[in-house]
Structures are given as structure tokens and as C-alpha cells.
CSV table of C-alpha atoms in Angstrom, one decimal:
chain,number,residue,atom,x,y,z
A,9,UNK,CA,0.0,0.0,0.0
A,10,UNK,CA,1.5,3.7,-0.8
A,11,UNK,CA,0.9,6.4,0.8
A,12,UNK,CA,-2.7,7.5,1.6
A,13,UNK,CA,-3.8,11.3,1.3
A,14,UNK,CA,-6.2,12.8,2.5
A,15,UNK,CA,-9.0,12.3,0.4
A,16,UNK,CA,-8.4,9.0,0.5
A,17,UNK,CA,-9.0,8.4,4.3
A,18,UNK,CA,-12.6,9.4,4.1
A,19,UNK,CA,-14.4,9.4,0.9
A,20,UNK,CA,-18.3,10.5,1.2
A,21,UNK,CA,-20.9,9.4,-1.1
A,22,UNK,CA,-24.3,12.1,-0.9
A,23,UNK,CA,-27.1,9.9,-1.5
A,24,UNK,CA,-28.5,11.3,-4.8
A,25,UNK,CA,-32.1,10.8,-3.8
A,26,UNK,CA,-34.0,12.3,-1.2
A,27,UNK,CA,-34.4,9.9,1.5
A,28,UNK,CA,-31.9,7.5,0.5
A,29,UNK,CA,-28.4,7.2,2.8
A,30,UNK,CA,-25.3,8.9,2.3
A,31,UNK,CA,-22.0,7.0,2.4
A,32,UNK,CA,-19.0,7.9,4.3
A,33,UNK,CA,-15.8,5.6,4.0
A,34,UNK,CA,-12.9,5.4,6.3
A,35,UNK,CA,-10.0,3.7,5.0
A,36,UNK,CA,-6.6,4.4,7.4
A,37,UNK,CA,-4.5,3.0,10.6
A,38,UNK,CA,-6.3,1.7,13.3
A,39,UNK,CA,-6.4,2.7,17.2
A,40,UNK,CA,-8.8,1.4,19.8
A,41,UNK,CA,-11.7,4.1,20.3
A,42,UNK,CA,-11.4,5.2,16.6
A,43,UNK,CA,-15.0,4.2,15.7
A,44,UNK,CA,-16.4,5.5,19.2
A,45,UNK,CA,-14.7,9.1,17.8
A,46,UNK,CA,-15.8,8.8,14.4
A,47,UNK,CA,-19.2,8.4,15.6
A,48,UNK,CA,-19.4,11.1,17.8
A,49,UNK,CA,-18.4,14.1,15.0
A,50,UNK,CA,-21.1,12.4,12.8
A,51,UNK,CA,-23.5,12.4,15.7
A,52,UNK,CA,-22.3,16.1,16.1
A,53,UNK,CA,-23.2,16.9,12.7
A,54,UNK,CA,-26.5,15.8,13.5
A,55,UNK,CA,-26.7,12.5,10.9
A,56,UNK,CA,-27.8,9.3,12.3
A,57,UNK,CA,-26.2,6.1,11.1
A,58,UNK,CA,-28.5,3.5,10.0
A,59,UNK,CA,-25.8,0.6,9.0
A,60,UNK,CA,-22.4,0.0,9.6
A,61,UNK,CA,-19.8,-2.1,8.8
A,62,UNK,CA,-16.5,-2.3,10.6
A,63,UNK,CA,-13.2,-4.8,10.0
A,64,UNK,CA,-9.6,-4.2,10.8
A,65,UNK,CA,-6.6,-6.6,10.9
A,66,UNK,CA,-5.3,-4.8,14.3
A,67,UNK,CA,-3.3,-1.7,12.1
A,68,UNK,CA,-5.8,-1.0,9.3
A,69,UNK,CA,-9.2,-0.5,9.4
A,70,UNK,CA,-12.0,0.1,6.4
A,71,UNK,CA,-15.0,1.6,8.0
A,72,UNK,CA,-18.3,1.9,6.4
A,73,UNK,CA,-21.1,4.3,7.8
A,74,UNK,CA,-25.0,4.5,6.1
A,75,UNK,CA,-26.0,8.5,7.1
A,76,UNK,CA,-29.1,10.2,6.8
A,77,UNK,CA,-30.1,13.7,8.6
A,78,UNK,CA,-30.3,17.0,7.3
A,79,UNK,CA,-30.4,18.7,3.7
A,80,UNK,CA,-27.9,21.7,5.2
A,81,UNK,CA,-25.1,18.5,6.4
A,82,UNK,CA,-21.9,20.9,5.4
A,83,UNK,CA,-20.0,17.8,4.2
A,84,UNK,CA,-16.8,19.0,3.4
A,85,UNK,CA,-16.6,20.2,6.8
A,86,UNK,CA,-17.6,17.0,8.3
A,87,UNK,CA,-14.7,15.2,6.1
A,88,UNK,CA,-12.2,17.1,7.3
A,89,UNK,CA,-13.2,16.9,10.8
A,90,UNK,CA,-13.4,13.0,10.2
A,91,UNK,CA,-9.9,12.8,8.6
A,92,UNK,CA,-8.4,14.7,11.9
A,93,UNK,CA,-10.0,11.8,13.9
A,94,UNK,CA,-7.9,9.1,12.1
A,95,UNK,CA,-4.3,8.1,12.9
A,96,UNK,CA,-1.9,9.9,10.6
A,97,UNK,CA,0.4,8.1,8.3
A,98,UNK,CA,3.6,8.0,7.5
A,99,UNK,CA,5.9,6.8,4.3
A,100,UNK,CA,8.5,3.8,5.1
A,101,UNK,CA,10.1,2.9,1.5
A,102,UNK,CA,7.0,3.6,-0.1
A,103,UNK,CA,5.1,1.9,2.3
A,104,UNK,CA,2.1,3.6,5.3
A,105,UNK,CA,2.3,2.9,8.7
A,106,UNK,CA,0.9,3.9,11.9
A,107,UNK,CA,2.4,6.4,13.5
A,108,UNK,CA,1.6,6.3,17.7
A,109,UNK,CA,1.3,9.8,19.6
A,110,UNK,CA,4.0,10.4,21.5
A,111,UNK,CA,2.3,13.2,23.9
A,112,UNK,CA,-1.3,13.2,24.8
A,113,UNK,CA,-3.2,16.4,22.9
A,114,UNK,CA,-2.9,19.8,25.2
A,115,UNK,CA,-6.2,20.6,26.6
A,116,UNK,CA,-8.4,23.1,24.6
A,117,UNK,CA,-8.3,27.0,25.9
A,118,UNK,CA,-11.2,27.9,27.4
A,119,UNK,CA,-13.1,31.0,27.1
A,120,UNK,CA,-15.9,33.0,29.1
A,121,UNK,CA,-19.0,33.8,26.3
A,122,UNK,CA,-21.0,36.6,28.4
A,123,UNK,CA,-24.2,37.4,26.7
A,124,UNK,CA,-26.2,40.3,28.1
A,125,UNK,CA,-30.3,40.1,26.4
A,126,UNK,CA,-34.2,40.6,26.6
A,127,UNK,CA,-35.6,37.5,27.7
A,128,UNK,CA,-37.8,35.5,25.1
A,129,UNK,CA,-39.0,32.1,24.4
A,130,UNK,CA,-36.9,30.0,23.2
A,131,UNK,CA,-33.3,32.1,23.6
A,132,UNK,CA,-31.0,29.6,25.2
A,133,UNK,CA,-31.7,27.1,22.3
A,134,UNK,CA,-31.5,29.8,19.4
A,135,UNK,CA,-27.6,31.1,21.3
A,136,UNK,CA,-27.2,27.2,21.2
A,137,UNK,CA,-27.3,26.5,18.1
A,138,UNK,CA,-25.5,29.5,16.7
A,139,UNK,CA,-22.4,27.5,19.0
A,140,UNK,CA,-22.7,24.0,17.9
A,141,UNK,CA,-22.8,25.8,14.3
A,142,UNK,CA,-19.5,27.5,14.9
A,143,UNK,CA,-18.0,24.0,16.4
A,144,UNK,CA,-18.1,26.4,19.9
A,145,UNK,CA,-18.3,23.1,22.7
A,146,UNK,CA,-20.3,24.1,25.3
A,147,UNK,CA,-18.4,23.1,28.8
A,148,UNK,CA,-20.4,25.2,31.2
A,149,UNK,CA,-23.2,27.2,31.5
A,150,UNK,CA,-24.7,29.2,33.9
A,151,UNK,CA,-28.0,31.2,32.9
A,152,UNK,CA,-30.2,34.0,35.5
A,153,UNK,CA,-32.7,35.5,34.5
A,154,UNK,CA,-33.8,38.5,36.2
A,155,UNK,CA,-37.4,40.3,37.6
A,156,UNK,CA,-37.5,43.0,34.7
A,157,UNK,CA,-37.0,40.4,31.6
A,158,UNK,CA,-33.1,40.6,31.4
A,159,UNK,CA,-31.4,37.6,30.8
A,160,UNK,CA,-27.3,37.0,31.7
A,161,UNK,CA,-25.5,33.9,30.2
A,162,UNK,CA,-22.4,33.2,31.2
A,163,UNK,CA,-20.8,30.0,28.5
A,164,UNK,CA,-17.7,28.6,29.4
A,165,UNK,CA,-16.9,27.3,25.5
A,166,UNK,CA,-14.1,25.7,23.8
A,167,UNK,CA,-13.1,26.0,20.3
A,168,UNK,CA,-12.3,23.2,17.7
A,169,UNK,CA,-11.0,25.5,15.1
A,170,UNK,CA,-8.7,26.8,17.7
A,171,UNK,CA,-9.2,30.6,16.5
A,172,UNK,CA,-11.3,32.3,19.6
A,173,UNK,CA,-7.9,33.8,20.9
A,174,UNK,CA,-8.4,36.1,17.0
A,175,UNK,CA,-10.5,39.1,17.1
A,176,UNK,CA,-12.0,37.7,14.0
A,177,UNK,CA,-12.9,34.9,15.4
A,178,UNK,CA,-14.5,36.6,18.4
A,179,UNK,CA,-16.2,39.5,15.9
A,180,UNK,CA,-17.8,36.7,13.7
A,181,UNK,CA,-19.0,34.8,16.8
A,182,UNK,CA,-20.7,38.1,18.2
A,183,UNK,CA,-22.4,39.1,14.6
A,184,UNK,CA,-23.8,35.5,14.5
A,185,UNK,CA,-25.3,35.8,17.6
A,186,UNK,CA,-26.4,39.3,16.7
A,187,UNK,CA,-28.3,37.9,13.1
A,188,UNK,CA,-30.1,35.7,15.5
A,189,UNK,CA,-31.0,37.5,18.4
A,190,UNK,CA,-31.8,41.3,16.3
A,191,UNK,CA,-32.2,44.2,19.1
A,192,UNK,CA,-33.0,41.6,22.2
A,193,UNK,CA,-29.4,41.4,22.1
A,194,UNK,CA,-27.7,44.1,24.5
A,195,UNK,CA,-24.0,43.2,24.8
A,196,UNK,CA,-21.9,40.3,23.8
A,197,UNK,CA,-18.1,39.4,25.4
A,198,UNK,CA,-15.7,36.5,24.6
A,199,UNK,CA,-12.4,36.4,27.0
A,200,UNK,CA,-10.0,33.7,27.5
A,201,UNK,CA,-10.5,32.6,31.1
A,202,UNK,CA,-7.1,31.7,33.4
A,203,UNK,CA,-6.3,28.0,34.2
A,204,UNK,CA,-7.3,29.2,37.9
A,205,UNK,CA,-10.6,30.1,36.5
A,206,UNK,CA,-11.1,26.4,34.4
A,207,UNK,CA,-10.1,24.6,37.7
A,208,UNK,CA,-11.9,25.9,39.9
A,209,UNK,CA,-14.9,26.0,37.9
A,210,UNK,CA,-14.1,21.8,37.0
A,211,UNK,CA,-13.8,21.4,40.8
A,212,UNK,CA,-17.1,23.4,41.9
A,213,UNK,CA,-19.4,21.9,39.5
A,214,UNK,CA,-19.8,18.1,41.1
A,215,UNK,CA,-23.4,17.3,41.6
A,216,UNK,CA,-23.5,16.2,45.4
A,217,UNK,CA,-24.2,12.3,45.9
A,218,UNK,CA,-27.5,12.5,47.0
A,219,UNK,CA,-28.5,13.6,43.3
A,220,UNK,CA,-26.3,11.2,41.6
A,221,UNK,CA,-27.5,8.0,43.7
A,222,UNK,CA,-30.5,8.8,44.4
A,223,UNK,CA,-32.3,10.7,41.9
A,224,UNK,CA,-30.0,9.6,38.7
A,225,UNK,CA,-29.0,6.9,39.0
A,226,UNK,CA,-26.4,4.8,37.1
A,227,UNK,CA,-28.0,1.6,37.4
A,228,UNK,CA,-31.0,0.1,36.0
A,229,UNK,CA,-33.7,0.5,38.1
A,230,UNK,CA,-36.4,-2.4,39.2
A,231,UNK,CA,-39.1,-0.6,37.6
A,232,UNK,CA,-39.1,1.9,34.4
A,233,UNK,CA,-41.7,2.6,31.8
A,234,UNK,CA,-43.6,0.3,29.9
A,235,UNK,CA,-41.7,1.6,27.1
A,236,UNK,CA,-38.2,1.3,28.5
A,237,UNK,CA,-37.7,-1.9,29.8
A,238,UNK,CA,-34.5,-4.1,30.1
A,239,UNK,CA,-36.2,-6.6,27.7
A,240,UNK,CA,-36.4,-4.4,25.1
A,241,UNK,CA,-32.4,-4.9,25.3
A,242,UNK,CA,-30.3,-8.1,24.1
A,243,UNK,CA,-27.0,-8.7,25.0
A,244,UNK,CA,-25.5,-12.3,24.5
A,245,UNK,CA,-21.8,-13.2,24.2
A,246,UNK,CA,-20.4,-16.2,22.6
A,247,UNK,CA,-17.1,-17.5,22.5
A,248,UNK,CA,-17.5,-20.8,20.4
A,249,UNK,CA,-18.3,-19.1,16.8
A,250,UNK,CA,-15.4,-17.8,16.2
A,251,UNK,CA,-11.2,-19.3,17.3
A,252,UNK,CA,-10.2,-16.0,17.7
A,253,UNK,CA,-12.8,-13.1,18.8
A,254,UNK,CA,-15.5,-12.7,21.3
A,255,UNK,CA,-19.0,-12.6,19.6
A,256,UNK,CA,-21.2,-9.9,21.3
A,257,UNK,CA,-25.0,-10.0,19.7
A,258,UNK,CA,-26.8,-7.3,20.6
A,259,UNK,CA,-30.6,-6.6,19.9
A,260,UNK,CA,-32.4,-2.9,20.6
A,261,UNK,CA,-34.6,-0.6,19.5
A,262,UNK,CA,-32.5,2.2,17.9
A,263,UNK,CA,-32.4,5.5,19.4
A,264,UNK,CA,-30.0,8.6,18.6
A,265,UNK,CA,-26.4,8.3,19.1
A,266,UNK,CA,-27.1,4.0,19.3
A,267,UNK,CA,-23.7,3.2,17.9
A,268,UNK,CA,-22.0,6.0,19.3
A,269,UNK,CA,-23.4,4.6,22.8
A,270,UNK,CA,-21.8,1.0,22.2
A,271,UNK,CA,-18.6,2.3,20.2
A,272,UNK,CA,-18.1,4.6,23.5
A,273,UNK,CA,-18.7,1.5,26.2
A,274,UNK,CA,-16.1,-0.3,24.4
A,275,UNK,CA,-13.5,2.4,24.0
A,276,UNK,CA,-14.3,3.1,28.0
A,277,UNK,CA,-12.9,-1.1,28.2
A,278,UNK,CA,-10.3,-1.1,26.1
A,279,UNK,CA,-11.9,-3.5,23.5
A,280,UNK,CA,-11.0,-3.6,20.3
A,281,UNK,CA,-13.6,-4.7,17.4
A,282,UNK,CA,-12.2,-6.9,14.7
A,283,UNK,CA,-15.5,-7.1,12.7
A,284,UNK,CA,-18.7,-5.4,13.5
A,285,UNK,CA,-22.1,-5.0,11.3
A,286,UNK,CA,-24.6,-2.9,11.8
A,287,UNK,CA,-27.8,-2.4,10.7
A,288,UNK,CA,-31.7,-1.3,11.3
A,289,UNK,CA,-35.3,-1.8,9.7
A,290,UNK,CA,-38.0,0.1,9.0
A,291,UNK,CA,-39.9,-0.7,12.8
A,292,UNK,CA,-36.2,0.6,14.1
A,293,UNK,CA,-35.6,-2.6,16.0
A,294,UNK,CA,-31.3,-2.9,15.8
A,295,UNK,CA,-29.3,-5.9,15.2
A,296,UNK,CA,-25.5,-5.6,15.7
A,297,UNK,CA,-23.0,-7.9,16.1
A,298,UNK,CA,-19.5,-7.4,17.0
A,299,UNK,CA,-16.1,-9.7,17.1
A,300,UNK,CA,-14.1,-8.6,20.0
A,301,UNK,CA,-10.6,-9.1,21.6
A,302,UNK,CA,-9.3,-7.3,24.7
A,303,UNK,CA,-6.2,-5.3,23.9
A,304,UNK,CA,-3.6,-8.5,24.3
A,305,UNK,CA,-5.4,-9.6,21.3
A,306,UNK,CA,-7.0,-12.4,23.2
A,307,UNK,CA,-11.2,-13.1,23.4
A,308,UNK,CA,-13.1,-12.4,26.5
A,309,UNK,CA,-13.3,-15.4,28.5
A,310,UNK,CA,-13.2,-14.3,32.6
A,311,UNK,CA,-17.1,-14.3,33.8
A,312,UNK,CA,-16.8,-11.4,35.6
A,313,UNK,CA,-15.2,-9.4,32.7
A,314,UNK,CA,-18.2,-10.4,30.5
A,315,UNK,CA,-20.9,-9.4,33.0
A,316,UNK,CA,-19.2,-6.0,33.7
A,317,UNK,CA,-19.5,-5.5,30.0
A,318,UNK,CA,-22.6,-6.5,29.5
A,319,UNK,CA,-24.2,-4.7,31.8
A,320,UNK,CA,-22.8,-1.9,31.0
A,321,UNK,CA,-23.9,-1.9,27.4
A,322,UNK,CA,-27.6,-2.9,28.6
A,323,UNK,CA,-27.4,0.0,31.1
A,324,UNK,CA,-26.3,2.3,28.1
A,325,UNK,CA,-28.4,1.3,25.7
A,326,UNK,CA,-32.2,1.1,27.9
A,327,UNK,CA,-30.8,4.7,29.2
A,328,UNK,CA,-28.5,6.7,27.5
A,329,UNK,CA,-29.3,9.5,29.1
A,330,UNK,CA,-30.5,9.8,32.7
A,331,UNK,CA,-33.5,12.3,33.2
A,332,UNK,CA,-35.6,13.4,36.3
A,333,UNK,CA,-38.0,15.9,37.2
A,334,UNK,CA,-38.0,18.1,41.0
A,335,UNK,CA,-40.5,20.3,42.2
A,336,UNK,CA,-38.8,23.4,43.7
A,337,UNK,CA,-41.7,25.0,45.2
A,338,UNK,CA,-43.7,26.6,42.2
A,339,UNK,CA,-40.9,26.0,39.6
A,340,UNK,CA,-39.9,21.9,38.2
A,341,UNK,CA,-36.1,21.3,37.8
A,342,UNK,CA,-35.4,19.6,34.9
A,343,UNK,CA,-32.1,16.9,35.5
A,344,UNK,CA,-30.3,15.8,33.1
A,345,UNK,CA,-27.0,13.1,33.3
A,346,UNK,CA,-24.6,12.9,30.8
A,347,UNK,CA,-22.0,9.8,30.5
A,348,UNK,CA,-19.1,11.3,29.8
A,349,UNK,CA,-16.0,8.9,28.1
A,350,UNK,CA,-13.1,8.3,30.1
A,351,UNK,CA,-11.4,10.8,28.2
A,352,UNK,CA,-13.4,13.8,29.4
A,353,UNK,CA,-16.0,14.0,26.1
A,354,UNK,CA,-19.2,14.3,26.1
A,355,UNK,CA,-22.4,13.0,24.3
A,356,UNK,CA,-22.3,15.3,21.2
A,357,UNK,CA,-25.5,18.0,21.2
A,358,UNK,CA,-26.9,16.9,24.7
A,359,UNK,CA,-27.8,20.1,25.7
A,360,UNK,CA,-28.9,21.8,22.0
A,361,UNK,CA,-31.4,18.8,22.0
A,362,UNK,CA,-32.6,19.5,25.7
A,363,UNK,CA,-33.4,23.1,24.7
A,364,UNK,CA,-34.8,22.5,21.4
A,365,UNK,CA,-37.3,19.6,23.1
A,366,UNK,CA,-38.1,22.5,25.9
A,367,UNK,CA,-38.6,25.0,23.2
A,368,UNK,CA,-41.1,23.0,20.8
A,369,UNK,CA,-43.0,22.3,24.4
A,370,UNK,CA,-42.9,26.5,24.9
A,371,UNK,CA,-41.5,25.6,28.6
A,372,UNK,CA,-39.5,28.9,29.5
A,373,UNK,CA,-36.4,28.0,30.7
A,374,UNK,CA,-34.7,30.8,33.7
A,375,UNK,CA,-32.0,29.2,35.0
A,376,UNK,CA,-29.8,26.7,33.8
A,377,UNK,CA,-26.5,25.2,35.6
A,378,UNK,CA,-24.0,22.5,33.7
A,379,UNK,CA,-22.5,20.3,36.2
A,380,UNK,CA,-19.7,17.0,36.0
A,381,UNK,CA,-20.9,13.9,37.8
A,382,UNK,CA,-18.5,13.2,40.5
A,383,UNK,CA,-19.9,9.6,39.5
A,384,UNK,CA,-19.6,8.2,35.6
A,385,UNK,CA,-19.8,4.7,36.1
């Protein structure tokens, strides 16, 4: 094999009729947790993957993803957000390898967004989506709204293009919101914020444990809705089909973000998938199934290793978020749990989906906080 460019890595297909999938194609060295980050940018993009197909001989993968979601997907963007995802390559006489990381990436800068504005219905999810447009991540939040109609947000954000520091970057973000907001806007301020500031704000923001035990939990409950229910939710594993790899068969109802869900448990473990397929029908019942070796390239064979993991990908699958409702007095809190992967990242568009679900139910939201869970598994 020569050397791979870029366009080669990831080739998409747009489906040429409305309805029909689009193809994206990942063809490039292999890492454990590369599917669970390729399907979190095209979660992120907000395209749901309806088949996959997955195979890798341990160095080099060929990845396969069936898309659809919206008409406005900006495609060359997702590319090349795909292609920074992937291992890079390097040329060995004339031949690609896989090059390892030899530092861990430097955490993100963080800035302080301060956003000064007449209240209305539906704000905090039109500011939202100007962000997630932009590629700003949301990290904190902290929204007050006050007696006469004013509204302060304060967005702790971090930048994947890695430009906020510019005052381009910072003018552009500003006339966006601006465009969107009209005259209900009254100021607008973007400031990189100390490391003091991030850590303290990191270490201040831990739900206490009588929120995360008892009103999310992490575990399945006895009793959940009719329709959420641990039988709704196959996991089997089998080691006698295959000399080599760990069968995992798994059978759900699909839901957004499914394969990110399962691609994320396994990264969290350290498993590696040799082979994995993908796919859903029109009643959106899921069938996956998924050869599997630990990361000494042997199958999965202690008991207790198997249950762990299984569980956990029930527990993520019937719940992949956590959500509660508190009555404060007159006002209902609206809780929300996250898992977050072992490497600190977030489910993609958690809290633009909140918003947008609050917005189409014209609930008025007046106070929002964004907290880590001093709990994640």
C-alpha cells in the first residue's frame, strides 16, 4: 500500500435521492476508540447512522457508515473533521504505517462567552445553536434571568478550530449571535479565562451524591416505563463461533447516538472490534454484532469481565441518558446526566437537544447550571 492522502481516508458518497443514505468511507490505521470518535463528530453533525460495517486486521481498518439527517449537512466540513479523527500516516520505503502519539493532545483553551439580552421564548436554544454551528463546545453554563426580563448567560466554551484567541474569530461569533438574536441582544463578550478560572470551575461543578445515587441513578432500576424496559435490550456473548474473537450479539430498539453509545462502552474497556455489522429496519428494531478481543489480542473469557460488560452496554443502551424531574416549590427542575468517556468528552448535542425539546414544548427556561458527575460509572 502507498501512501494515503487525505482524500483518500474518508471518501463520502451524498445519497443522490431524497431519503436514501449517504456514504461515508474510512479507509486508514487503526487505534482502539477510533470508531467511538468517528461516531461522535457524525453524531455532532447531526446525521444518524442506520448501517455500519467495521473490520480491521489490528493496524488497518476500512470503515463503512449509512447517514441520513439534514439537507444543510456541510459535508466538506464533516470530512475534514473526520480525517483529523484518524491516525496519521507515514511513508517507510514507499510503504504507510501507523504512527503512535507520542504526547497526549494539550487541553483546549477555554473561554468565558457573556451574553447580556431581553428574555424571550426559546433564547437559550437559538444562542445554542449559533455554538454547535460554529464548532463552539459548550463546557459550562450558567444562565439567571432576572425580575424586569433581562437575561445574563455566562458559556464557558471551547473552540475546535482553535481561533477564539483572533478578534476575527470573536467579531464573527458576536455578529452570529447578533443575526439571530436582532435588538433583544444588549452586549456580547468573549475572554480567554485563566487556568485558575477552568479549575476551579471543574472542581465546583460536582453534583453532590444524593443527586447522583438517588435521583439519577447509574444503574438500572427495578421498575421503568412500559416503554423502557430491560427486555427491550439483548445482549449475548459467545465465544465458540469464532477461534479468535468474542461474539457480542446485541438486539435494541435504535435511538439517537445508538452506535455512538456501544462504540463509546467499548472504547471506556479497552476493546477492540475486529469485525462489526450494523444495521436497522423500517420498525427501528437494531441488530449488531460485533467480534471482539481485549487489547492482548485475546477473546473475553473471565465471567466477571463479561458481566461488567454486558451490563454496562444494557445500562447504556435502555438509558442513554439519565433524566428526572424536582418540584422546587412553584418551579420543576429539569435533571439531566450525561455519561461522559473516560477521556473527558461528552455526548455530542446533549444540551442543544434538551433546549430544542423545551422550546417546541414552549416551557420557558430561567435558570440553567452545567454540572460533571462526581460519579460516571
Amino acid at each position: 500500500m502507498g501512501i494515503l492522502y487525505d482524500d483518500d481516508v474518508v471518501i463520502i458518497r451524498q445519497s443522490e435521492k431524497e431519503g436514501d443514505p449517504s456514504v461515508i468511507t474510512v479507509n486508514c490505521p487503526d487505534k482502539t476508540g477510533l470508531g467511538c470518535d468517528l461516531c461522535r463528530i457524525i453524531l455532532f453533525f447531526g446525521l444518524s447512522i442506520v448501517r455500519g460495517d467495521v473490520s480491521t486486521d489490528g493496524k488497518w481498518c476500512y470503515l463503512v457508515f449509512w447517514v441520513v439527517g439534514k439537507s444543510t449537512t456541510r459535508w466538506g466540513l464533516l470530512k475534514k473533521r473526520l480525517v483529523e479523527a484518524c491516525p496519521s500516516c507515514s511513508s517507510a520505503s514507499g510503504l504507510s504505517y501507523y504512527r503512535a502519539e507520542s504526547q497526549p493532545p494539550r487541553p483546549p483553551d477555554v473561554f468565558l462567552l457573556k451574553l447580556s439580552c431581553h428574555d424571550r421564548k426559546g433564547l437559550l436554544h437559538d444562542v445554542t445553536s449559533v455554538l454547535c454551528e460554529l464548532e463552539l463546545t459548550i463546557k459550562k453554563v450558567k444562565v439567571s434571568t432576572t425580575p424586569d426580563g433581562s437575561v445574563i448567560d455566562l458559556f464557558f466554551i471551547t473552540d475546535t478550530r482553535e481561533l477564539l484567541h483572533t478578534n476575527k474569530r470573536k467579531e464573527d461569533t458576536c455578529d452570529h449571535l447578533k443575526a439571530v438574536m436582532g435588538n433583544t441582544m444588549l452586549s456580547c463578550e468573549i475572554e480567554m479565562v485563566g487556568p485558575e478560572i477552568t479549575a476551579c470551575s471543574a472542581e465546583c461543578s460536582f453534583l453532590p451524591a444524593a443527586i447522583t445515587e438517588n435521583i439519577l441513578p447509574l444503574e438500572i432500576p427495578d421498575e421503568l416505563p412500559s416503554s423502557l424496559t430491560s427486555t427491550s435490550v439483548s445482549v449475548n456473548m459467545d465465544n465458540s463461533l469464532s477461534p479468535g474473537h468474542t461474539l457480542v450479539q446485541i438486539v435494541c430498539q435504535d435511538h439517537k447516538g445508538l452506535l455512538y453509545d456501544i462504540m463509546r462502552t467499548l472504547k471506556d474497556y479497552n476493546i477492540q472490534i475486529s469485525y462489526g455489522r450494523f444495521s436497522t429496519n423500517r420498525g427501528r428494531a437494531c441488530d449488531i454484532d460485533l467480534f471482539l478481543t481485549q487489547t492482548d489480542g485475546k477473546k473475553i473469557v473471565d465471567p466477571s469481565k463479561q458481566k461488567a460488560l454486558s451490563s454496562r452496554l444494557e445500562m447504556e443502551l435502555v438509558r442513554p441518558l439519565r433524566v428526572a424531574t424536582v418540584s422546587r416549590g412553584p418551579d420543576t427542575e429539569l435533571l439531566v446526566a450525561n455519561p461522559v468517556e473516560l477521556s473527558g468528552k461528552g455526548r455530542p448535542l446533549v444540551f442543544h437537544d434538551i433546549t430544542l425539546s423545551l422550546k417546541m414544548l414552549h416551557t420557558c427556561i430561567f435558570s440553567v447550571l452545567i454540572h460533571l458527575l462526581n460519579k460516571l460509572r
